[in-house]
GROMACS .gro file of C-alpha atoms in nm:
model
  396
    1UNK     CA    1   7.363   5.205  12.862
    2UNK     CA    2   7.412   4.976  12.594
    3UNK     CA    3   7.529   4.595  12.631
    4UNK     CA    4   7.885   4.541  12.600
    5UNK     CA    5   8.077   4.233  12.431
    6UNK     CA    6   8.353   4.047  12.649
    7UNK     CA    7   8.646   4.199  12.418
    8UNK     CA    8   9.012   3.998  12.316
    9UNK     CA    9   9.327   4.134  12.403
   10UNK     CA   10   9.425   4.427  12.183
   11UNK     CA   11   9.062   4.549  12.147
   12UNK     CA   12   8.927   4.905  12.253
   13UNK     CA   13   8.779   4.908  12.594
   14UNK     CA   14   8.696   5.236  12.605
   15UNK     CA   15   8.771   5.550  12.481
   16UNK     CA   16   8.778   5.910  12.697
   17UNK     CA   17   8.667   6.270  12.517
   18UNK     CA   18   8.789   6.611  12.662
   19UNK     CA   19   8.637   6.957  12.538
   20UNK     CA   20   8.885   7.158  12.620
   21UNK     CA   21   8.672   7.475  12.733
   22UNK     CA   22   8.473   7.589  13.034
   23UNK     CA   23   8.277   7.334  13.135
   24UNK     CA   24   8.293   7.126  12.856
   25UNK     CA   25   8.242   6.751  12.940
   26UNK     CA   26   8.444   6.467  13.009
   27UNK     CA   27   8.301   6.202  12.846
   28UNK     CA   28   8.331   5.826  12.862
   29UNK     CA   29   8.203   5.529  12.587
   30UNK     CA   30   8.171   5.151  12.557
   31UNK     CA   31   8.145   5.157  12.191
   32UNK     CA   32   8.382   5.316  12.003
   33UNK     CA   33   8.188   5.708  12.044
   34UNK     CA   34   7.816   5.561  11.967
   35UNK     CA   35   7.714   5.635  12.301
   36UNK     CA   36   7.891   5.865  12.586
   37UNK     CA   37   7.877   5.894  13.009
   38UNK     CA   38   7.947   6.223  13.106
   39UNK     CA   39   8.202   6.172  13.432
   40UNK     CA   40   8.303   6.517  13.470
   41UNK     CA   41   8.347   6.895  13.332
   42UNK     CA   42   8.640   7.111  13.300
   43UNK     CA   43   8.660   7.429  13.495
   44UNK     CA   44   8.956   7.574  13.341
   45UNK     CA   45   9.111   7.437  13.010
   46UNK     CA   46   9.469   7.419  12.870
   47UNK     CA   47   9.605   7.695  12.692
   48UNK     CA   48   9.998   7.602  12.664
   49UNK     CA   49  10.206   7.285  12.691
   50UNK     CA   50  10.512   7.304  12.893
   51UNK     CA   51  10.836   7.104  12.940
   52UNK     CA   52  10.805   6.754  13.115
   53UNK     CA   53  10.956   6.542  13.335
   54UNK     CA   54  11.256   6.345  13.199
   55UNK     CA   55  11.071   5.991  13.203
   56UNK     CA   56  10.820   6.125  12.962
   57UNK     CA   57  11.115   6.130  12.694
   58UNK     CA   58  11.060   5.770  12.613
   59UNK     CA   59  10.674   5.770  12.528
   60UNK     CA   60  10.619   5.858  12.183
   61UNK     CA   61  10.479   6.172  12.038
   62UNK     CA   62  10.073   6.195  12.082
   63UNK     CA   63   9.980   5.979  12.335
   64UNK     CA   64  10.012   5.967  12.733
   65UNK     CA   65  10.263   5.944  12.869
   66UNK     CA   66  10.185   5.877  13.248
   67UNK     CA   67   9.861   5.776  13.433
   68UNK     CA   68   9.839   5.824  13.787
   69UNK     CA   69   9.520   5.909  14.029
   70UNK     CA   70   9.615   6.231  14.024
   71UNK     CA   71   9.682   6.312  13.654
   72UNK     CA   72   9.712   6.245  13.331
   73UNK     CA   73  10.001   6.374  13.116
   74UNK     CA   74   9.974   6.386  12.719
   75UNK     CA   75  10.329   6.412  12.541
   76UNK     CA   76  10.286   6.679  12.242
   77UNK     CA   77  10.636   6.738  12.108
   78UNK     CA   78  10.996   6.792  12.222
   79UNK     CA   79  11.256   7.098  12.184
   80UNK     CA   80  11.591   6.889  12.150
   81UNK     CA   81  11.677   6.494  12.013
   82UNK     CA   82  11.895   6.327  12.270
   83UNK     CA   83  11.837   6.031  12.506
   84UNK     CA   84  11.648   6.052  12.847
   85UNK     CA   85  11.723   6.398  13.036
   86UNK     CA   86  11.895   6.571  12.721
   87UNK     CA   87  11.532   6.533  12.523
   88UNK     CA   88  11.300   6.828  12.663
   89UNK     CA   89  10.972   6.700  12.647
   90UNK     CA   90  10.675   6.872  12.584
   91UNK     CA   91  10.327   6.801  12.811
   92UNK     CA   92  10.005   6.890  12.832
   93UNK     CA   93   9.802   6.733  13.151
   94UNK     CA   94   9.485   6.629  13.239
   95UNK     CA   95   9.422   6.691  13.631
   96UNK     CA   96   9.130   6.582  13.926
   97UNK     CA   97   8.976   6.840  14.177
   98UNK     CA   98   9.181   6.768  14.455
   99UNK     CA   99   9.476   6.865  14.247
  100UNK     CA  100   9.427   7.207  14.087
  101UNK     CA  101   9.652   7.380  14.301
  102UNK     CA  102   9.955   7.177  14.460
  103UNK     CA  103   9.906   7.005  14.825
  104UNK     CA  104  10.193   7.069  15.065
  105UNK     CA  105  10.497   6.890  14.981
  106UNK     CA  106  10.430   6.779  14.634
  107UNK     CA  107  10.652   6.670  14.429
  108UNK     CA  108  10.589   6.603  14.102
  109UNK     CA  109  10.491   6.739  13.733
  110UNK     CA  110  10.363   7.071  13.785
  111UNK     CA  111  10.160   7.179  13.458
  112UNK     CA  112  10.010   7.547  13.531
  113UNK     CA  113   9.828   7.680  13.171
  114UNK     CA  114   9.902   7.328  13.031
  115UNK     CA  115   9.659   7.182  13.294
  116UNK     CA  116   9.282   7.086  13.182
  117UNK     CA  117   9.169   7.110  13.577
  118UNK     CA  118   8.814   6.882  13.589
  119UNK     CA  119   8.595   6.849  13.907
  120UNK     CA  120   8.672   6.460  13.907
  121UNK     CA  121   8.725   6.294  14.231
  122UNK     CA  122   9.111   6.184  14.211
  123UNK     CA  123   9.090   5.810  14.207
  124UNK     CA  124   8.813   5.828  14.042
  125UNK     CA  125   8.707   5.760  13.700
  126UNK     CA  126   8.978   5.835  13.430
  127UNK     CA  127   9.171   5.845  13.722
  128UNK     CA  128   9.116   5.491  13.808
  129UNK     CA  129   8.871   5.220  13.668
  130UNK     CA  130   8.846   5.437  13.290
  131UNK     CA  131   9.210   5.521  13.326
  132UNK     CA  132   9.465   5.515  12.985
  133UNK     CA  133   9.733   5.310  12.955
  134UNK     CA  134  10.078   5.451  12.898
  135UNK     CA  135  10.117   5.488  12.553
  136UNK     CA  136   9.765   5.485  12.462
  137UNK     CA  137   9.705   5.721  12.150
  138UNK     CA  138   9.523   6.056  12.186
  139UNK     CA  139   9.342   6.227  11.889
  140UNK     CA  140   9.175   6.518  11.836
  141UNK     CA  141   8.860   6.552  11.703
  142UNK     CA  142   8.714   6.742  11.413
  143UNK     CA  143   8.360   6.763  11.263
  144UNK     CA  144   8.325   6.388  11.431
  145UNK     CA  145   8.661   6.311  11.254
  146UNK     CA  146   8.949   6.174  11.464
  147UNK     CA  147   9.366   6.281  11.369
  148UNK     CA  148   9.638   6.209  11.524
  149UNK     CA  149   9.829   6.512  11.742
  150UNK     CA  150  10.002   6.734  11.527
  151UNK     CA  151  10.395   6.729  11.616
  152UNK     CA  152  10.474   7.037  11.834
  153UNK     CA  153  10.085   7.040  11.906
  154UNK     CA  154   9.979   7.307  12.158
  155UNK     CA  155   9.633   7.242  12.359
  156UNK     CA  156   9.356   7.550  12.237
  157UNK     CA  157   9.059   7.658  12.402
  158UNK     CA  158   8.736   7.460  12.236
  159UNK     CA  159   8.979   7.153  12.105
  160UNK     CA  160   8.800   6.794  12.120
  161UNK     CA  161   9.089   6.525  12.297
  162UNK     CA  162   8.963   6.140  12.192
  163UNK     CA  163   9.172   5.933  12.442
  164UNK     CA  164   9.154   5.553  12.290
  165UNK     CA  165   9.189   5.295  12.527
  166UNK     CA  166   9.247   4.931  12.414
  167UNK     CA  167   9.294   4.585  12.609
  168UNK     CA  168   9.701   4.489  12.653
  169UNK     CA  169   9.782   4.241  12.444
  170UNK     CA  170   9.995   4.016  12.649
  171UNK     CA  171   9.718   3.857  12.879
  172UNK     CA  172   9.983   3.884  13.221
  173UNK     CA  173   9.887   3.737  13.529
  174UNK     CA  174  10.157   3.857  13.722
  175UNK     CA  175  10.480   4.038  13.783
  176UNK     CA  176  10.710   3.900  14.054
  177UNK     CA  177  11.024   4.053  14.172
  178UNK     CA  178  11.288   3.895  14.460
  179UNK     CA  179  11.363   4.182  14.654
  180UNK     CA  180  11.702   4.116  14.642
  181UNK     CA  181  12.034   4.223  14.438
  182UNK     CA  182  12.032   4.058  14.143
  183UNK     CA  183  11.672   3.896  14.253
  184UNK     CA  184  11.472   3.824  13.917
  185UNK     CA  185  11.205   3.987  13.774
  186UNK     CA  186  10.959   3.742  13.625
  187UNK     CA  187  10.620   3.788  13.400
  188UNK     CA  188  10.353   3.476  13.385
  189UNK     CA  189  10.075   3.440  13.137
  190UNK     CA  190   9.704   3.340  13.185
  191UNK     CA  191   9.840   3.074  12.936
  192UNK     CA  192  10.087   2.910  13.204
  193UNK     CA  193  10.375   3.094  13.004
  194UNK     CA  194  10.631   3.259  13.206
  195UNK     CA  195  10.954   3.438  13.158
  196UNK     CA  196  11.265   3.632  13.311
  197UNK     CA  197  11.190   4.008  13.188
  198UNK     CA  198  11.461   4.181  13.416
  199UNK     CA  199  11.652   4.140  13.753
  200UNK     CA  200  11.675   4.331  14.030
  201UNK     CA  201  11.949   4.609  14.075
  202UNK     CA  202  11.867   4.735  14.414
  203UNK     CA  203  11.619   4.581  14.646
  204UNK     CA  204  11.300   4.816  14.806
  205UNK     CA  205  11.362   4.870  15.138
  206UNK     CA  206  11.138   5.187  15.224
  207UNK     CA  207  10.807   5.362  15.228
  208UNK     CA  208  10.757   5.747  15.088
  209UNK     CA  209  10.507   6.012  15.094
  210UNK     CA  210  10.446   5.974  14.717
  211UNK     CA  211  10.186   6.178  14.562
  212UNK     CA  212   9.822   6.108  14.511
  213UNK     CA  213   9.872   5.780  14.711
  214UNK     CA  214   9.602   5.938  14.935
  215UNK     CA  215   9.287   5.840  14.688
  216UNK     CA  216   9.510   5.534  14.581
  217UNK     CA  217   9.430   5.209  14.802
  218UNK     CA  218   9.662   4.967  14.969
  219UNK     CA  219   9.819   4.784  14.730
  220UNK     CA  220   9.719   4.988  14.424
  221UNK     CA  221   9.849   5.114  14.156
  222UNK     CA  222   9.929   5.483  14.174
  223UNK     CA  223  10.119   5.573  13.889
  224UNK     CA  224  10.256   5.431  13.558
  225UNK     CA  225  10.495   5.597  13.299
  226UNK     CA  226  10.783   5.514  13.129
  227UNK     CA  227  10.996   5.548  13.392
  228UNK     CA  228  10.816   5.442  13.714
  229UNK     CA  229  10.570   5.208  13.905
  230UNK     CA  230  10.412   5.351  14.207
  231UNK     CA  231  10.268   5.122  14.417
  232UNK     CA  232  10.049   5.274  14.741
  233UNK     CA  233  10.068   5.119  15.128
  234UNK     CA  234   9.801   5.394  15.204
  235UNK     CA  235   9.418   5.378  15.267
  236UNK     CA  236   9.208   5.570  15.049
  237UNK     CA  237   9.063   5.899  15.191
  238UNK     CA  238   8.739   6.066  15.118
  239UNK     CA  239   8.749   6.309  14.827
  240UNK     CA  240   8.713   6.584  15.097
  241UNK     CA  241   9.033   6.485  15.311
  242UNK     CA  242   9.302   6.712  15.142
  243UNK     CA  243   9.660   6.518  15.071
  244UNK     CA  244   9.951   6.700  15.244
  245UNK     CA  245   9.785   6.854  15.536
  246UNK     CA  246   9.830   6.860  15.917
  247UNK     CA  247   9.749   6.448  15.916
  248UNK     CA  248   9.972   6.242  15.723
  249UNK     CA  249   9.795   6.021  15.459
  250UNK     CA  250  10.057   5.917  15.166
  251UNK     CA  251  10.248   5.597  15.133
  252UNK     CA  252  10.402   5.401  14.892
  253UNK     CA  253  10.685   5.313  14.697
  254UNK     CA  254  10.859   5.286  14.365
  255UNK     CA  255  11.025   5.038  14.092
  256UNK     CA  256  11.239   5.257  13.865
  257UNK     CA  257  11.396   5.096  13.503
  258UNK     CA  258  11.784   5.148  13.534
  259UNK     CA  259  11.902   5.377  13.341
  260UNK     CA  260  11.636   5.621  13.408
  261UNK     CA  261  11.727   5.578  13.740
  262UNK     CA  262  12.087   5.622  13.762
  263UNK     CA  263  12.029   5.929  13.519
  264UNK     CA  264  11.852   6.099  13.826
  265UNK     CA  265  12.076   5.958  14.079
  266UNK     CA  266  11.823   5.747  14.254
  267UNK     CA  267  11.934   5.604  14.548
  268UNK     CA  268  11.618   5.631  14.794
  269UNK     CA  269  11.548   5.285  15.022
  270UNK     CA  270  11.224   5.367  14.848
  271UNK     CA  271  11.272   5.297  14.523
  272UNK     CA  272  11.340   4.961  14.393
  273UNK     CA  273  11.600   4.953  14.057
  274UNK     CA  274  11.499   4.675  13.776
  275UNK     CA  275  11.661   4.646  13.458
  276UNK     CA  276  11.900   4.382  13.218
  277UNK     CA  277  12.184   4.285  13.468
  278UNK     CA  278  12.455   4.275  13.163
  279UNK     CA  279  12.385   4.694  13.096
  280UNK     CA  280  12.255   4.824  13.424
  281UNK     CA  281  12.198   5.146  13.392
  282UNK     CA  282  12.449   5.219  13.058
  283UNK     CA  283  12.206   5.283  12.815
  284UNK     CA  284  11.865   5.289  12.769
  285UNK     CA  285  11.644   4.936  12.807
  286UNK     CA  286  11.345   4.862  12.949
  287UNK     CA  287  11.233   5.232  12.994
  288UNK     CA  288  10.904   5.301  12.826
  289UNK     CA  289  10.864   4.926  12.725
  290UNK     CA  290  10.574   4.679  12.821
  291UNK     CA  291  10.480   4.499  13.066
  292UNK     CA  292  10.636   4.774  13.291
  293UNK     CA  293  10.677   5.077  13.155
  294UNK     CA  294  10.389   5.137  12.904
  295UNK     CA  295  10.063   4.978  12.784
  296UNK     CA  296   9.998   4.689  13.034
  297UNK     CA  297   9.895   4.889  13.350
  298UNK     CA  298   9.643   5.136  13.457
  299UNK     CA  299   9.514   5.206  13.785
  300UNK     CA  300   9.217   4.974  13.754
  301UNK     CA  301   9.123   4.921  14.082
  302UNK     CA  302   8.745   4.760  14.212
  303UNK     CA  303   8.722   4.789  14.615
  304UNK     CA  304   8.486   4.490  14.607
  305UNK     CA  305   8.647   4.267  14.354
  306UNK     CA  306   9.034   4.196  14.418
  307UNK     CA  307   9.040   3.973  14.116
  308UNK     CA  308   8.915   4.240  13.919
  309UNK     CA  309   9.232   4.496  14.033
  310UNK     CA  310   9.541   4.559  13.999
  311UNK     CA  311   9.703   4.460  14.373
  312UNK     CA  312  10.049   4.408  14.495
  313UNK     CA  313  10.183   4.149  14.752
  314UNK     CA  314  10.450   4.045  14.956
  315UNK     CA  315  10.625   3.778  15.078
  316UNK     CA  316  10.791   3.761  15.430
  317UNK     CA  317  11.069   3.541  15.521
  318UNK     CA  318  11.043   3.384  15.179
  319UNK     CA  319  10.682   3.267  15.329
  320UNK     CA  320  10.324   3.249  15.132
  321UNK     CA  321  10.213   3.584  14.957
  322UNK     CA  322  10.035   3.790  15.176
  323UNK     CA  323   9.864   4.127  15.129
  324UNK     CA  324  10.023   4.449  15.117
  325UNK     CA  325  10.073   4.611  15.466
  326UNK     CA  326   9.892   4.974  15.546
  327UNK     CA  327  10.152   5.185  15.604
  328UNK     CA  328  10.118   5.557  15.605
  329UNK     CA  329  10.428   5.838  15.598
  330UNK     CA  330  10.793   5.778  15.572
  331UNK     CA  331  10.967   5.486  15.691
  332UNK     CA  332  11.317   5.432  15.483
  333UNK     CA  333  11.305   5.071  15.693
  334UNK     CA  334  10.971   4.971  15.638
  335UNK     CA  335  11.032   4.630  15.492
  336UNK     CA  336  11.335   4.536  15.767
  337UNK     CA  337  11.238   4.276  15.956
  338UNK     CA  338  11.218   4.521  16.295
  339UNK     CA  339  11.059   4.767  16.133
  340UNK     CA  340  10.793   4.546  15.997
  341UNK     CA  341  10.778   4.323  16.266
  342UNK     CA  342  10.582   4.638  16.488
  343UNK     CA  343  10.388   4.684  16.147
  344UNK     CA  344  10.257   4.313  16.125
  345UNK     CA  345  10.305   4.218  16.509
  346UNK     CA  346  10.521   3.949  16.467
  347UNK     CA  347  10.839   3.789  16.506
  348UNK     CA  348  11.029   3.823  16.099
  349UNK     CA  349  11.408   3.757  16.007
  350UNK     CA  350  11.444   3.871  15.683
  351UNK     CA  351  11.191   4.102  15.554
  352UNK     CA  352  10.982   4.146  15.238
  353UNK     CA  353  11.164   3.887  15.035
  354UNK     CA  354  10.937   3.924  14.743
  355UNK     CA  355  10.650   4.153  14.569
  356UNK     CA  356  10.439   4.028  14.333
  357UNK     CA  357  10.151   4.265  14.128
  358UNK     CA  358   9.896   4.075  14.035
  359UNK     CA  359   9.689   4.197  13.731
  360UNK     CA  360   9.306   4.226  13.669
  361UNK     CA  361   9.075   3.946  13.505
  362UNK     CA  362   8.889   4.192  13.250
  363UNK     CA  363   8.496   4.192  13.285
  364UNK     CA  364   8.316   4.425  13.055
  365UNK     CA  365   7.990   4.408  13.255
  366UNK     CA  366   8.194   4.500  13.560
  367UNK     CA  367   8.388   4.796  13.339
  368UNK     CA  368   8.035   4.944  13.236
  369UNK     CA  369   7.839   4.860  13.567
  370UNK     CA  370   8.180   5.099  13.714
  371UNK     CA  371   8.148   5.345  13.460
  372UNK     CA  372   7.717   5.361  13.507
  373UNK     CA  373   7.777   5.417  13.877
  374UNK     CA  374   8.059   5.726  13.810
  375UNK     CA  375   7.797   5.870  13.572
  376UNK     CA  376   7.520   5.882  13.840
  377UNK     CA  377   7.745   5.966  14.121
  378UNK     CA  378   7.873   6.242  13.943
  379UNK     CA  379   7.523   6.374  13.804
  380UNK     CA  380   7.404   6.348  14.191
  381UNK     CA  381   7.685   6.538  14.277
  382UNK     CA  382   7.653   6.861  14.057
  383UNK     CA  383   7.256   6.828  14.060
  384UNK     CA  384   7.294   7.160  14.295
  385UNK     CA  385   7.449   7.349  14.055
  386UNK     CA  386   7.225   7.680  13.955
  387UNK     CA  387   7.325   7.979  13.778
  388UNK     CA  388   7.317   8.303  13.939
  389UNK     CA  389   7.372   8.666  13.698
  390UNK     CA  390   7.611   8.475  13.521
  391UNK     CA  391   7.799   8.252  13.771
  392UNK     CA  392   7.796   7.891  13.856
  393UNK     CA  393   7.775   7.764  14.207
  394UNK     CA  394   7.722   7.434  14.375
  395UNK     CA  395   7.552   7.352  14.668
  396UNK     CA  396   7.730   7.143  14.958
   0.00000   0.00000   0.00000
């Protein structure tokens, strides 16, 4: 693997390619597409795009529109102009083993023929460390020649996808947010800059079974898109432990951009409600908009380098920051002071009074040391696989 520059803010870290056929790699590079990891194949490809969810309405045409640990979408077009729900959204999806069919009790995007199902690990890979950005642009590629999406573009068998993948350009620190009505919301800079980017509408108060938080990590990031940050409470579980079955394994919880929320009715103690106190939830205002909403967070996550990861805190009784408890299943009082008194086994008065999410120093040695270990994990894996009149199997 070739050595690989500390890169400025804005610059591409990396960039993902998808042949969208049966078993066509999934391939990952350093250096802008001069050399390439293979992390995965797909074992059935896209053939259709299909109508999205609503919060995809605010990413713009041709690049993804939500990354989560257990899939990717790609916005490719809409059927009608409007604002929020009234804009039909067009997706195609990019999806982990775990997650070709539906576990028990999920609840989100569903994408059927518009799904390019891979055998990678959820949590793993593009689904974590070499994960997009929201907003980051997606090409296709012809004769080594990258163009945009066409509008109304529908995924074909044998299509190249070039996902490109560059550094935020805000260097944030953190995001804190008093968990409180009309708490505020507050960015600050490696450069000692801070500021007041929103306020709190309505306070967290819960924890939720919340898809793909199984492969997630306390304290992770789960999911981005324009309309929602997932944050997980629950331990990752071996690829082999299936989410939704007869042992719970999900938790987590959400922060929602106003108007988005309101235009789903969102009133779950799960769900915390940011946006500009002056409009609420009137029109349109933070949805789809950095550092929140689009193209400051991923799911970059390193189990043996916290500094390295994206992580979320708390504070209790207005006290120090603390890490983020393990919590597992539904609990719509998990951050009352009883509830989470039995949780941390102690005496608390007021509850989570704050969460902050820290973001990740970037280390490019770290990305591609990551990225060498998927690659060899992933070859080790599928070294079993033999062909047999015609079929492919793989060996336990």
């Amino acid at each position: 693997m070739p050595a690989v520059a500390r890169l400025a803010a804005g610059d591409e870290s990396y960039r993902i390619r998808i042949r969208n056929q049966s078993e066509g790699l999934v391939q990952i590079s350093l250096d802008k597409g001069v050399n390439w990891s293979a992390a995965g194949r797909v074992k059935h490809p896209a053939n259709a795009r299909i109508v999205g969810f609503m919060a995809s309405s605010y990413a713009p045409h041709g690049t993804v529109a939500a990354t989560a640990t257990h899939g990717i979408r790609i916005k490719t077009g809409q059927y009608s102009l409007g604002v929020g729900k009234a804009q039909k959204t067009m997706l195609f999806s990019i999806e982990p083993l775990q997650f070709a069919s539906k576990p028990s009790g999920f609840g989100g995007h569903t994408s059927r023929s518009s799904g390019i199902y891979t055998d990678i690990y959820a949590g793993h890979s593009i689904f974590r460390n070499q994960s997009p950005y929201v907003g980051s642009p997606v090409y296709l590629e012809k004769q080594h020649r990258l163009a945009p999406l066409p509008e109304d573009y529908t995924p074909a068998v044998g299509d190249v996808f070039v996902i490109i993948v560059n550094r935020p350009g805000d260097q944030i620190s953190s995001v804190e947010f008093q968990n409180k009505k009309q708490g505020s919301v507050v960015a600050k800079y490696a450069n000692g800059k801070q500021e007041t980017i929103a306020c709190v509408i309505k306070p967290v108060l819960g924890i939720g079974r919340y898809d793909g938080t199984t492969y997630t990590g306390v304290g992770a990031v789960n999911t981005n898109h324009s309309g929602v940050l997932t944050i997980s409470n629950a331990p990752v579980c071996e690829p082999a432990i299936q989410e939704g079955g007869t042992q719970e394994t999900r938790g987590g919880f959400m922060i929602q951009p106003a108007f988005h929320a309101a235009q789903q009715g969102e009133q779950s103690p799960q769900v915390m409600i940011v946006g500009p106190a002056s409009l609420a939830s009137q029109t349109p205002q933070i949805e789809g908009t950095a550092p929140l909403f689009a193209g400051s967070i991923n799911l970059t996550r390193y189990e043996n380098s916290p500094q390295h990861s994206f992580r979320a805190e708390i504070r209790v009784d207005d006290g120090d920051w603390q890490a983020m408890p393990g919590i597992v299943g539904r609990f719509d009082d998990a951050f009352s002071p009883a509830r989470l008194s039995s949780f941390l086994n102690r005496k608390i008065t007021a509850g989570v009074t704050a969460i902050r999410l820290l973001f990740p120093e970037y280390d490019a040695a770290l990305l591609a040391n990551d990225l060498k270990q998927e690659a060899s994990d992933y070859a080790k894996r599928v070294s079993g696989i033999r062909k047999i009149t015609g079929t492919t199997s793989i060996r336990p």
